[in-house]
PDB file of C-alpha atoms and ligand atoms in Angstrom:
ATOM      1  CA  UNK A   1       0.000   0.000   0.000  1.00 95.00           C
ATOM      2  CA  UNK A   2       1.142   3.507  -0.822  1.00 98.00           C
ATOM      3  CA  UNK A   3      -1.687   5.725   0.396  1.00 98.00           C
ATOM      4  CA  UNK A   4      -4.532   5.870   2.877  1.00 98.00           C
ATOM      5  CA  UNK A   5      -7.935   7.440   2.205  1.00 98.00           C
ATOM      6  CA  UNK A   6      -9.857   8.346   5.331  1.00 98.00           C
ATOM      7  CA  UNK A   7     -13.568   8.813   5.689  1.00 98.00           C
ATOM      8  CA  UNK A   8     -14.320  11.816   7.922  1.00 97.00           C
ATOM      9  CA  UNK A   9     -17.504  11.438   9.995  1.00 95.00           C
ATOM     10  CA  UNK A  10     -17.185   8.414  12.253  1.00 94.00           C
ATOM     11  CA  UNK A  11     -13.459   7.939  11.598  1.00 97.00           C
ATOM     12  CA  UNK A  12     -11.667  11.256  12.241  1.00 98.00           C
ATOM     13  CA  UNK A  13     -14.479  13.207  13.917  1.00 97.00           C
ATOM     14  CA  UNK A  14     -17.821  12.247  15.440  1.00 95.00           C
ATOM     15  CA  UNK A  15     -20.550  14.547  14.213  1.00 94.00           C
ATOM     16  CA  UNK A  16     -23.394  11.975  14.421  1.00 90.00           C
ATOM     17  CA  UNK A  17     -24.877  13.850  17.371  1.00 93.00           C
ATOM     18  CA  UNK A  18     -25.043  17.052  15.322  1.00 96.00           C
ATOM     19  CA  UNK A  19     -26.553  15.276  12.313  1.00 96.00           C
ATOM     20  CA  UNK A  20     -29.056  13.722  14.722  1.00 96.00           C
ATOM     21  CA  UNK A  21     -30.065  17.049  16.288  1.00 97.00           C
ATOM     22  CA  UNK A  22     -30.386  18.767  12.915  1.00 97.00           C
ATOM     23  CA  UNK A  23     -32.374  15.934  11.285  1.00 97.00           C
ATOM     24  CA  UNK A  24     -34.553  15.588  14.403  1.00 97.00           C
ATOM     25  CA  UNK A  25     -35.558  19.243  14.053  1.00 97.00           C
ATOM     26  CA  UNK A  26     -36.352  18.704  10.355  1.00 97.00           C
ATOM     27  CA  UNK A  27     -38.342  15.538  11.139  1.00 97.00           C
ATOM     28  CA  UNK A  28     -40.285  17.279  13.925  1.00 97.00           C
ATOM     29  CA  UNK A  29     -41.203  20.076  11.510  1.00 96.00           C
ATOM     30  CA  UNK A  30     -42.528  17.426   9.110  1.00 96.00           C
ATOM     31  CA  UNK A  31     -44.289  15.502  11.890  1.00 96.00           C
ATOM     32  CA  UNK A  32     -42.192  12.405  11.137  1.00 97.00           C
ATOM     33  CA  UNK A  33     -40.913   9.949  13.738  1.00 97.00           C
ATOM     34  CA  UNK A  34     -37.110   9.931  13.970  1.00 97.00           C
ATOM     35  CA  UNK A  35     -34.754   8.211  16.375  1.00 95.00           C
ATOM     36  CA  UNK A  36     -31.093   7.241  16.859  1.00 92.00           C
ATOM     37  CA  UNK A  37     -31.598   3.962  15.001  1.00 92.00           C
ATOM     38  CA  UNK A  38     -32.849   5.759  11.875  1.00 95.00           C
ATOM     39  CA  UNK A  39     -29.983   8.244  12.307  1.00 92.00           C
ATOM     40  CA  UNK A  40     -27.521   5.317  12.164  1.00 88.00           C
ATOM     41  CA  UNK A  41     -28.840   4.450   8.702  1.00 89.00           C
ATOM     42  CA  UNK A  42     -27.736   7.914   7.509  1.00 90.00           C
ATOM     43  CA  UNK A  43     -24.054   7.174   8.105  1.00 86.00           C
ATOM     44  CA  UNK A  44     -22.018   7.842   4.959  1.00 82.00           C
ATOM     45  CA  UNK A  45     -25.215   8.509   2.982  1.00 87.00           C
ATOM     46  CA  UNK A  46     -25.624  11.789   1.037  1.00 89.00           C
ATOM     47  CA  UNK A  47     -27.826  14.622   2.348  1.00 93.00           C
ATOM     48  CA  UNK A  48     -30.690  14.086  -0.122  1.00 94.00           C
ATOM     49  CA  UNK A  49     -30.565  10.284   0.253  1.00 93.00           C
ATOM     50  CA  UNK A  50     -30.717  10.830   4.034  1.00 95.00           C
ATOM     51  CA  UNK A  51     -33.914  12.868   3.620  1.00 97.00           C
ATOM     52  CA  UNK A  52     -35.443  10.063   1.534  1.00 97.00           C
ATOM     53  CA  UNK A  53     -34.746   7.606   4.383  1.00 97.00           C
ATOM     54  CA  UNK A  54     -36.426   9.971   6.872  1.00 97.00           C
ATOM     55  CA  UNK A  55     -39.407  10.375   4.538  1.00 97.00           C
ATOM     56  CA  UNK A  56     -40.050   6.601   4.561  1.00 97.00           C
ATOM     57  CA  UNK A  57     -42.288   7.364   7.567  1.00 96.00           C
ATOM     58  CA  UNK A  58     -43.814  10.550   6.141  1.00 96.00           C
ATOM     59  CA  UNK A  59     -47.581  10.431   5.626  1.00 94.00           C
ATOM     60  CA  UNK A  60     -48.363  14.039   4.680  1.00 91.00           C
ATOM     61  CA  UNK A  61     -48.958  15.672   1.295  1.00 93.00           C
ATOM     62  CA  UNK A  62     -46.353  14.585  -1.299  1.00 94.00           C
ATOM     63  CA  UNK A  63     -43.364  16.946  -1.291  1.00 96.00           C
ATOM     64  CA  UNK A  64     -42.030  18.622  -4.411  1.00 97.00           C
ATOM     65  CA  UNK A  65     -38.322  18.473  -5.289  1.00 97.00           C
ATOM     66  CA  UNK A  66     -38.099  22.183  -4.398  1.00 98.00           C
ATOM     67  CA  UNK A  67     -39.559  21.533  -0.930  1.00 98.00           C
ATOM     68  CA  UNK A  68     -37.101  18.665  -0.407  1.00 98.00           C
ATOM     69  CA  UNK A  69     -34.199  20.925  -1.312  1.00 98.00           C
ATOM     70  CA  UNK A  70     -35.505  23.562   1.129  1.00 98.00           C
ATOM     71  CA  UNK A  71     -35.715  20.970   3.923  1.00 98.00           C
ATOM     72  CA  UNK A  72     -32.124  19.821   3.309  1.00 98.00           C
ATOM     73  CA  UNK A  73     -30.903  23.436   3.165  1.00 98.00           C
ATOM     74  CA  UNK A  74     -32.574  24.223   6.470  1.00 98.00           C
ATOM     75  CA  UNK A  75     -31.170  21.038   8.013  1.00 98.00           C
ATOM     76  CA  UNK A  76     -27.719  22.048   6.809  1.00 98.00           C
ATOM     77  CA  UNK A  77     -28.029  25.501   8.411  1.00 98.00           C
ATOM     78  CA  UNK A  78     -28.838  23.875  11.761  1.00 98.00           C
ATOM     79  CA  UNK A  79     -26.010  21.371  11.263  1.00 98.00           C
ATOM     80  CA  UNK A  80     -23.440  24.071  10.410  1.00 98.00           C
ATOM     81  CA  UNK A  81     -24.378  26.156  13.429  1.00 98.00           C
ATOM     82  CA  UNK A  82     -23.689  23.066  15.556  1.00 98.00           C
ATOM     83  CA  UNK A  83     -20.399  22.448  13.678  1.00 98.00           C
ATOM     84  CA  UNK A  84     -19.336  25.999  14.528  1.00 98.00           C
ATOM     85  CA  UNK A  85     -18.952  24.868  18.157  1.00 98.00           C
ATOM     86  CA  UNK A  86     -16.245  22.322  17.193  1.00 98.00           C
ATOM     87  CA  UNK A  87     -12.639  22.999  18.155  1.00 98.00           C
ATOM     88  CA  UNK A  88      -9.285  21.143  17.912  1.00 98.00           C
ATOM     89  CA  UNK A  89     -10.254  19.456  21.200  1.00 98.00           C
ATOM     90  CA  UNK A  90     -12.796  17.427  19.202  1.00 97.00           C
ATOM     91  CA  UNK A  91      -9.986  15.354  17.657  1.00 98.00           C
ATOM     92  CA  UNK A  92      -8.199  12.883  19.889  1.00 97.00           C
ATOM     93  CA  UNK A  93      -4.448  12.884  20.368  1.00 98.00           C
ATOM     94  CA  UNK A  94      -4.453   9.308  19.092  1.00 98.00           C
ATOM     95  CA  UNK A  95      -6.001  10.423  15.785  1.00 98.00           C
ATOM     96  CA  UNK A  96      -3.525  13.295  15.313  1.00 98.00           C
ATOM     97  CA  UNK A  97      -0.541  11.096  16.161  1.00 98.00           C
ATOM     98  CA  UNK A  98      -1.723   8.265  13.896  1.00 98.00           C
ATOM     99  CA  UNK A  99      -2.093  10.642  10.934  1.00 98.00           C
ATOM    100  CA  UNK A 100       1.319  12.190  11.622  1.00 98.00           C
ATOM    101  CA  UNK A 101       3.024   8.801  11.918  1.00 98.00           C
ATOM    102  CA  UNK A 102       1.441   7.517   8.681  1.00 98.00           C
ATOM    103  CA  UNK A 103       2.828  10.604   6.942  1.00 98.00           C
ATOM    104  CA  UNK A 104       6.260  10.050   8.529  1.00 98.00           C
ATOM    105  CA  UNK A 105       6.236   6.523   7.132  1.00 98.00           C
ATOM    106  CA  UNK A 106       5.874   7.979   3.629  1.00 98.00           C
ATOM    107  CA  UNK A 107       2.261   7.152   2.774  1.00 98.00           C
ATOM    108  CA  UNK A 108       0.041   9.609   0.909  1.00 98.00           C
ATOM    109  CA  UNK A 109      -2.977  10.715   2.956  1.00 98.00           C
ATOM    110  CA  UNK A 110      -6.332  11.804   1.538  1.00 98.00           C
ATOM    111  CA  UNK A 111      -9.805  12.498   2.806  1.00 98.00           C
ATOM    112  CA  UNK A 112     -12.713  10.707   1.097  1.00 98.00           C
ATOM    113  CA  UNK A 113     -15.896  12.112   2.618  1.00 96.00           C
ATOM    114  CA  UNK A 114     -19.473  12.318   1.314  1.00 93.00           C
ATOM    115  CA  UNK A 115     -19.897  15.536   3.274  1.00 94.00           C
ATOM    116  CA  UNK A 116     -20.147  18.915   1.594  1.00 95.00           C
ATOM    117  CA  UNK A 117     -19.065  20.349   4.960  1.00 97.00           C
ATOM    118  CA  UNK A 118     -15.822  18.343   5.098  1.00 98.00           C
ATOM    119  CA  UNK A 119     -13.458  21.295   4.568  1.00 98.00           C
ATOM    120  CA  UNK A 120     -15.306  23.371   7.146  1.00 98.00           C
ATOM    121  CA  UNK A 121     -15.077  20.538   9.701  1.00 98.00           C
ATOM    122  CA  UNK A 122     -11.327  20.068   9.055  1.00 98.00           C
ATOM    123  CA  UNK A 123     -10.785  23.808   9.541  1.00 98.00           C
ATOM    124  CA  UNK A 124     -12.775  23.832  12.776  1.00 98.00           C
ATOM    125  CA  UNK A 125     -10.712  21.010  14.270  1.00 98.00           C
ATOM    126  CA  UNK A 126      -7.402  22.210  12.802  1.00 98.00           C
ATOM    127  CA  UNK A 127      -6.684  19.150  10.644  1.00 98.00           C
ATOM    128  CA  UNK A 128      -6.635  20.567   7.108  1.00 97.00           C
ATOM    129  CA  UNK A 129      -2.848  20.241   6.861  1.00 98.00           C
ATOM    130  CA  UNK A 130      -2.874  16.586   7.957  1.00 98.00           C
ATOM    131  CA  UNK A 131      -4.213  15.626   4.502  1.00 98.00           C
ATOM    132  CA  UNK A 132      -2.311  15.802   1.220  1.00 98.00           C
ATOM    133  CA  UNK A 133      -5.555  15.802  -0.766  1.00 98.00           C
ATOM    134  CA  UNK A 134      -9.239  16.260  -0.069  1.00 98.00           C
ATOM    135  CA  UNK A 135     -12.065  14.583  -1.970  1.00 98.00           C
ATOM    136  CA  UNK A 136     -15.500  15.481  -0.627  1.00 97.00           C
ATOM    137  CA  UNK A 137     -19.212  15.748  -1.332  1.00 94.00           C
ATOM    138  CA  UNK A 138     -18.765  18.970  -3.334  1.00 96.00           C
ATOM    139  CA  UNK A 139     -16.696  17.128  -5.965  1.00 96.00           C
ATOM    140  CA  UNK A 140     -18.835  14.109  -6.791  1.00 95.00           C
ATOM    141  CA  UNK A 141     -22.128  13.251  -8.412  1.00 93.00           C
ATOM    142  CA  UNK A 142     -22.483   9.698  -7.056  1.00 93.00           C
ATOM    143  CA  UNK A 143     -22.432   9.098  -3.330  1.00 90.00           C
ATOM    144  CA  UNK A 144     -21.126   6.012  -1.457  1.00 92.00           C
ATOM    145  CA  UNK A 145     -21.549   3.027  -2.099  1.00 94.00           C
ATOM    146  CA  UNK A 146     -20.441   4.373  -5.488  1.00 96.00           C
ATOM    147  CA  UNK A 147     -16.611   4.524  -5.449  1.00 98.00           C
ATOM    148  CA  UNK A 148     -16.431   8.017  -7.036  1.00 98.00           C
ATOM    149  CA  UNK A 149     -15.298   9.882  -3.904  1.00 98.00           C
ATOM    150  CA  UNK A 150     -12.464   7.391  -3.291  1.00 98.00           C
ATOM    151  CA  UNK A 151     -11.415   7.144  -6.962  1.00 98.00           C
ATOM    152  CA  UNK A 152     -11.251  10.953  -6.991  1.00 98.00           C
ATOM    153  CA  UNK A 153      -9.027  10.827  -3.893  1.00 98.00           C
ATOM    154  CA  UNK A 154      -6.727   8.203  -5.464  1.00 98.00           C
ATOM    155  CA  UNK A 155      -6.519  10.312  -8.631  1.00 98.00           C
ATOM    156  CA  UNK A 156      -5.599  13.444  -6.661  1.00 98.00           C
ATOM    157  CA  UNK A 157      -2.893  11.459  -4.848  1.00 98.00           C
ATOM    158  CA  UNK A 158      -1.659  10.078  -8.199  1.00 98.00           C
ATOM    159  CA  UNK A 159      -1.991   6.523  -6.888  1.00 98.00           C
ATOM    160  CA  UNK A 160      -3.385   3.325  -8.351  1.00 98.00           C
ATOM    161  CA  UNK A 161      -6.609   2.445  -6.444  1.00 98.00           C
ATOM    162  CA  UNK A 162      -5.169  -1.024  -5.756  1.00 98.00           C
ATOM    163  CA  UNK A 163      -2.379   0.647  -3.757  1.00 98.00           C
ATOM    164  CA  UNK A 164      -4.822   2.568  -1.533  1.00 98.00           C
ATOM    165  CA  UNK A 165      -6.342   1.605   1.803  1.00 98.00           C
ATOM    166  CA  UNK A 166      -9.797   3.043   2.578  1.00 98.00           C
ATOM    167  CA  UNK A 167     -10.667   3.543   6.263  1.00 98.00           C
ATOM    168  CA  UNK A 168     -14.430   3.630   6.880  1.00 97.00           C
ATOM    169  CA  UNK A 169     -17.074   3.455   9.616  1.00 95.00           C
ATOM    170  CA  UNK A 170     -20.035   2.807   7.272  1.00 93.00           C
ATOM    171  CA  UNK A 171     -20.954  -0.298   5.314  1.00 93.00           C
ATOM    172  CA  UNK A 172     -21.764   1.940   2.311  1.00 93.00           C
ATOM    173  CA  UNK A 173     -18.173   3.209   2.532  1.00 96.00           C
ATOM    174  CA  UNK A 174     -16.647  -0.285   2.700  1.00 97.00           C
ATOM    175  CA  UNK A 175     -18.764  -1.243  -0.339  1.00 98.00           C
ATOM    176  CA  UNK A 176     -17.470   1.889  -2.113  1.00 98.00           C
ATOM    177  CA  UNK A 177     -13.850   0.984  -1.357  1.00 98.00           C
ATOM    178  CA  UNK A 178     -14.353  -2.576  -2.618  1.00 98.00           C
ATOM    179  CA  UNK A 179     -16.114  -1.293  -5.769  1.00 98.00           C
ATOM    180  CA  UNK A 180     -13.129   1.003  -6.359  1.00 98.00           C
ATOM    181  CA  UNK A 181     -10.689  -1.918  -6.189  1.00 98.00           C
ATOM    182  CA  UNK A 182      -9.103  -0.666  -2.968  1.00 98.00           C
ATOM    183  CA  UNK A 183      -8.143  -2.402   0.249  1.00 98.00           C
ATOM    184  CA  UNK A 184     -10.518  -1.596   3.101  1.00 98.00           C
ATOM    185  CA  UNK A 185     -10.254  -1.175   6.871  1.00 98.00           C
ATOM    186  CA  UNK A 186     -13.431  -1.038   8.963  1.00 98.00           C
ATOM    187  CA  UNK A 187     -13.778   0.789  12.271  1.00 98.00           C
ATOM    188  CA  UNK A 188     -16.819   1.235  14.529  1.00 95.00           C
ATOM    189  CA  UNK A 189     -20.152   0.295  12.969  1.00 90.00           C
ATOM    190  CA  UNK A 190     -18.639  -0.983   9.695  1.00 95.00           C
ATOM    191  CA  UNK A 191     -16.883  -3.864  11.475  1.00 97.00           C
ATOM    192  CA  UNK A 192     -20.263  -5.610  11.769  1.00 95.00           C
ATOM    193  CA  UNK A 193     -20.654  -5.979   7.984  1.00 95.00           C
ATOM    194  CA  UNK A 194     -17.671  -8.368   7.905  1.00 97.00           C
ATOM    195  CA  UNK A 195     -16.624  -7.301   4.388  1.00 98.00           C
ATOM    196  CA  UNK A 196     -13.445  -5.328   5.109  1.00 98.00           C
ATOM    197  CA  UNK A 197      -9.877  -6.615   4.643  1.00 98.00           C
ATOM    198  CA  UNK A 198      -8.963  -5.283   8.092  1.00 98.00           C
ATOM    199  CA  UNK A 199     -11.003  -4.646  11.228  1.00 98.00           C
ATOM    200  CA  UNK A 200      -9.792  -1.951  13.598  1.00 98.00           C
ATOM    201  CA  UNK A 201     -10.652  -1.467  17.245  1.00 98.00           C
ATOM    202  CA  UNK A 202      -8.758   1.844  17.314  1.00 98.00           C
ATOM    203  CA  UNK A 203      -7.399   4.111  14.583  1.00 98.00           C
ATOM    204  CA  UNK A 204      -3.843   3.514  15.816  1.00 98.00           C
ATOM    205  CA  UNK A 205      -4.242  -0.170  14.783  1.00 98.00           C
ATOM    206  CA  UNK A 206      -3.408   1.163  11.312  1.00 98.00           C
ATOM    207  CA  UNK A 207       0.200   1.514  12.413  1.00 98.00           C
ATOM    208  CA  UNK A 208       0.404  -2.282  12.657  1.00 98.00           C
ATOM    209  CA  UNK A 209      -0.884  -2.628   9.069  1.00 97.00           C
ATOM    210  CA  UNK A 210       1.059   0.191   7.386  1.00 97.00           C
ATOM    211  CA  UNK A 211       4.559  -0.899   8.282  1.00 90.00           C
TER     212      UNK A 211
HETATM  213  P1  B16 B 301     -23.340  16.798   4.491  1.00 59.48           P
HETATM  214  P2  B16 B 301     -18.672  10.865   5.712  1.00 59.48           P
HETATM  215  C1  B16 B 301     -21.190  11.743   5.565  1.00 59.48           C
HETATM  216  O1  B16 B 301     -19.845  11.979   5.882  1.00 59.48           O
HETATM  217  C2  B16 B 301     -22.000  11.463   6.824  1.00 59.48           C
HETATM  218  O2  B16 B 301     -21.602  10.232   7.402  1.00 59.48           O
HETATM  219  C3  B16 B 301     -23.457  11.377   6.476  1.00 59.48           C
HETATM  220  O3  B16 B 301     -24.225  11.148   7.630  1.00 59.48           O
HETATM  221  C4  B16 B 301     -23.902  12.685   5.797  1.00 59.48           C
HETATM  222  O4  B16 B 301     -25.257  12.621   5.410  1.00 59.48           O
HETATM  223  C5  B16 B 301     -23.017  12.904   4.566  1.00 59.48           C
HETATM  224  O5  B16 B 301     -21.644  12.955   4.961  1.00 59.48           O
HETATM  225  C6  B16 B 301     -23.353  14.212   3.872  1.00 59.48           C
HETATM  226  O6  B16 B 301     -23.006  15.251   4.743  1.00 59.48           O
HETATM  227  O7  B16 B 301     -24.797  16.984   4.744  1.00 59.48           O
HETATM  228  O8  B16 B 301     -22.457  17.487   5.492  1.00 59.48           O
HETATM  229  O9  B16 B 301     -22.943  17.110   3.069  1.00 59.48           O
HETATM  230  O10 B16 B 301     -18.967   9.788   6.714  1.00 59.48           O
HETATM  231  O11 B16 B 301     -18.710  10.377   4.283  1.00 59.48           O
HETATM  232  O12 B16 B 301     -17.427  11.658   6.048  1.00 59.48           O
HETATM  233 MG1   MG B 302     -18.410   7.984   7.941  1.00 59.48          MG
END
């Protein structure tokens, strides 16, 4: 392996609670039931696809595409105001040291996130410089499990996908890595799917893989 492509939410930072609060507000406005379990299904999924999952329980008047866009825009405003409270203290020392050591060992490092807020989050937590390249939700048309975000990252790094390791917390992300012909490492929730080449209990486990 020559490079590592990291997912953001659920791997480097943990913004689930903010997504939950913002989607809960949107769901309450729509009169739709929403809980943590439904929120877990939104992991790694794009903003509009997340709304479609929430609307599975919607029983009101059919919504137009324009209304759906307005709902996602409003959700994003709530989400960004919550993100504005993030600071460098929201990234663990273990995460910072693991990224720094991987760089020291000569591997390329990229971000491969579905989020359109990825750059903002990295700025908030002071991690922008830890990545050589950033591929995010603003640069792709197909969301995970499509491999586009990871293939874009590999392209920016100038690496063959087969030489890249994708680190993911979502099954959709592991599927995307596999579809892109990359090696995959699962952490958190994604371990349960049993599809990854490596299963991590902590991010620093990567240092035992990337020798
Ligand atoms: P945004 P990741 C994903 O980020 C999140 O896991 C997912 O819950 C979210 O819906 C998606 O980004 C889009 O985020 O609304 O900020 O564009 O895990 O791929 O880093
Ligand atoms: Mg994730």
